C-alpha positions as semicolon CSV with decimal commas, in nm:
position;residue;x (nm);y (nm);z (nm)
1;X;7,363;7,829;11,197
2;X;7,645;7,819;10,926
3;X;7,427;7,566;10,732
4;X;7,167;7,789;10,715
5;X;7,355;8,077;10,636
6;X;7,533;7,885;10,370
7;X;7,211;7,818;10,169
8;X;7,139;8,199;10,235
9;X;7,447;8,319;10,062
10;X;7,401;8,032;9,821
11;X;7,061;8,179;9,683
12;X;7,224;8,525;9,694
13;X;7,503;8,405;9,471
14;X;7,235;8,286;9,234
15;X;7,055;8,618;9,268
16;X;6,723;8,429;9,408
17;X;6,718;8,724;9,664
18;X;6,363;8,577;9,819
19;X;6,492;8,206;9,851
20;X;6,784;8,441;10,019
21;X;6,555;8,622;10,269
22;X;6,400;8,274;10,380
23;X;6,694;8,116;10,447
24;X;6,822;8,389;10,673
25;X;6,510;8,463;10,837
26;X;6,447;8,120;10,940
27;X;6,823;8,053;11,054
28;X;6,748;8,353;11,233
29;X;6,428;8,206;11,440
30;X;6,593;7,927;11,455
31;X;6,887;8,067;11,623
32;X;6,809;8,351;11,830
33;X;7,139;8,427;12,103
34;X;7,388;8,307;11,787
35;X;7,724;8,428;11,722
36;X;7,624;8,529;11,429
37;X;7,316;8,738;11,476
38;X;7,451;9,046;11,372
39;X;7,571;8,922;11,024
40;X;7,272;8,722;10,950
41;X;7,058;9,014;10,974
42;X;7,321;9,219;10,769
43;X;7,270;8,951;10,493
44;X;6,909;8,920;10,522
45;X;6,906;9,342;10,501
46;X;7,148;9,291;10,158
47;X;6,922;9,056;10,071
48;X;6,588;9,246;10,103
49;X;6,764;9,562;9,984
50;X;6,868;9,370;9,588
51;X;6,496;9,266;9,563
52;X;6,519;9,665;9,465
53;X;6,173;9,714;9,591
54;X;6,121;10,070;9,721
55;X;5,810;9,960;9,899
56;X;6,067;9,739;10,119
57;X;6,344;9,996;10,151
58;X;6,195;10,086;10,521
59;X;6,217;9,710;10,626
60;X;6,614;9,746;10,530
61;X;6,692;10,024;10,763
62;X;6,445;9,839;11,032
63;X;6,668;9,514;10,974
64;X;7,034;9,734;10,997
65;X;6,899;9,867;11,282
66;X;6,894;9,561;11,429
67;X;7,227;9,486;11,328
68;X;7,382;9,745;11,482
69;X;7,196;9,645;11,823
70;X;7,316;9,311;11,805
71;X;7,650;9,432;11,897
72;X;7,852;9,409;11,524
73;X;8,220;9,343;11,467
74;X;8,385;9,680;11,344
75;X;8,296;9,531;11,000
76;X;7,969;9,448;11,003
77;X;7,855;9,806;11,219
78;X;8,032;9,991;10,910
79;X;7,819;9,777;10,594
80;X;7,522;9,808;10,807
81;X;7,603;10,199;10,821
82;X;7,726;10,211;10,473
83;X;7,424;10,009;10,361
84;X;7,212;10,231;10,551
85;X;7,343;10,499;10,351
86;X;7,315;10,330;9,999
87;X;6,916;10,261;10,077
88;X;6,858;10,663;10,227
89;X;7,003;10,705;9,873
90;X;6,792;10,472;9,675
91;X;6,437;10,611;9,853
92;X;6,632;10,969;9,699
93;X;6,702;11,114;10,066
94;X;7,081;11,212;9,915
95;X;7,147;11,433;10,165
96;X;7,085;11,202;10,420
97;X;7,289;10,951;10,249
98;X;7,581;11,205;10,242
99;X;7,564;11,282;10,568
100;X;7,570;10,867;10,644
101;X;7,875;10,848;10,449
102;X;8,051;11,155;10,567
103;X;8,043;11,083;10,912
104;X;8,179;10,706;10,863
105;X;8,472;10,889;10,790
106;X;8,513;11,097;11,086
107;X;8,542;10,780;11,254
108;X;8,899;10,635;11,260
109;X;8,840;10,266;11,329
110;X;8,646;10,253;10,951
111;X;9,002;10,420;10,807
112;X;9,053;10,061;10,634
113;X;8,723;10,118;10,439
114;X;8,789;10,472;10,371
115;X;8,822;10,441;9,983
116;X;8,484;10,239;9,956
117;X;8,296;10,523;10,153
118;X;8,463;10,809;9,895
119;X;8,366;10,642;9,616
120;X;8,020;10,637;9,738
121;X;8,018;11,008;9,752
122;X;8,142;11,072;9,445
123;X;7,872;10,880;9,309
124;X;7,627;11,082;9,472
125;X;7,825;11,429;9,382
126;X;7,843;11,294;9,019
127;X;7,507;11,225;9,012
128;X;7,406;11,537;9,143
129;X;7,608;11,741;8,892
130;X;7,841;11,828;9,113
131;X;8,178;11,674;8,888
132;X;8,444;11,908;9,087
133;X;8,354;11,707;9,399
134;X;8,283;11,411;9,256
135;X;8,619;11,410;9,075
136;X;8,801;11,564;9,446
137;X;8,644;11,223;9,617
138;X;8,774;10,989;9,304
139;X;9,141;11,152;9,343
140;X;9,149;11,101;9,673
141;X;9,099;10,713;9,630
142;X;9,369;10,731;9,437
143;X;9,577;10,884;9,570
144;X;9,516;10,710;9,912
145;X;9,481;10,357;9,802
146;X;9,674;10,326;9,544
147;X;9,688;9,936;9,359
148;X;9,371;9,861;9,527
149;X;9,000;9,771;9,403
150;X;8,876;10,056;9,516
151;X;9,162;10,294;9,353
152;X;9,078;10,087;9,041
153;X;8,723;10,207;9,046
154;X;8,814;10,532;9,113
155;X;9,032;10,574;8,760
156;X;8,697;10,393;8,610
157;X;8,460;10,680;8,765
158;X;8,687;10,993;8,674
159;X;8,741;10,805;8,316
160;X;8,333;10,783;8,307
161;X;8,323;11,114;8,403
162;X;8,556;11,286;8,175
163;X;8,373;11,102;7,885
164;X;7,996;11,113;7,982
165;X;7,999;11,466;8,101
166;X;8,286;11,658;7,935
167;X;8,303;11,452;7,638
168;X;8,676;11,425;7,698
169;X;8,736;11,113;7,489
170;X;9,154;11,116;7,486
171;X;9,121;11,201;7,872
172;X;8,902;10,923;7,980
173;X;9,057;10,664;7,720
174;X;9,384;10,733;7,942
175;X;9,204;10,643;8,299
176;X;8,996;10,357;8,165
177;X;9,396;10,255;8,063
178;X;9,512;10,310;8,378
């Protein structure tokens, strides 16, 4: 099983997404009761989801289903969700996708990936037009998770935002510094 999903995440790293889905679907039949079920078919959803193939967006949230019925860690139930989200946002379902994210973080036991989840809405309020929000979500972050990746991304986003849509050059130069 970990030799199989090995050469998965090696094609992944390579970006040879389809060598990627092979692996993991065939460590999958090979392995049907493993431990690691639930994060094979995670991968092999990732996987699937990078080809960036709208006509296979629908076999992504078939394969997260079946993640989250193969009884996930607390980590792998919250990228299925938040994956689930990401592809409801790709086929351009964005309320659907906010609603995915939003109710991630009612739940308490995905506080830990709180700031990932925020930034993902602000993407989607940005996107939309709506900066207020978008900028309220990227605030948060950093506020919250301060000296983190994700807080890092945040400064990026509200820097990106004060330049691409208020043209706020001094503004953004001091986030993209910070």
């Amino acid at each position: 099983v970990l030799a199989g999903q090995q050469l998965g995440e090696l094609a992944v790293d390579s970006e040879d997404y389809a060598a990627a889905i092979q692996e993991f679907e065939a460590t999958l039949e090979a392995f049907p009761k493993s431990d690691l079920e639930a994060e094979l078919l995670l991968q092999l959803g990732e996987a699937v989801f990078a080809l960036e193939d709208s006509a296979r967006y629908g076999e992504v949230l078939q394969v997260l289903e079946r993640v989250l019925k193969a009884g996930p860690s607390t980590e792998i139930e919250y990228r299925a969700r938040l994956n689930r989200g990401r592809v409801l946002y790709a086929q351009e379902n964005i309320s659907a996708a906010l609603k995915t994210y939003k109710r991630l973080l009612g739940e308490g036991r995905f506080r830990f990936f709180e700031g990932e989840t925020r930034l993902l809405i602000g993407q989607s309020y940005q996107d939309q037009g709506q900066l207020e929000e978008a900028q309220n979500q990227y605030e948060k972050v950093r506020d919250d998770f301060p000296q983190s990746a994700v807080s890092a991304m945040a400064l990026f986003r509200t820097g990106e935002l004060f330049l691409k849509k208020y043209g706020d050059a001094e503004l953004a130069e001091e986030y993209f510094k910070e």
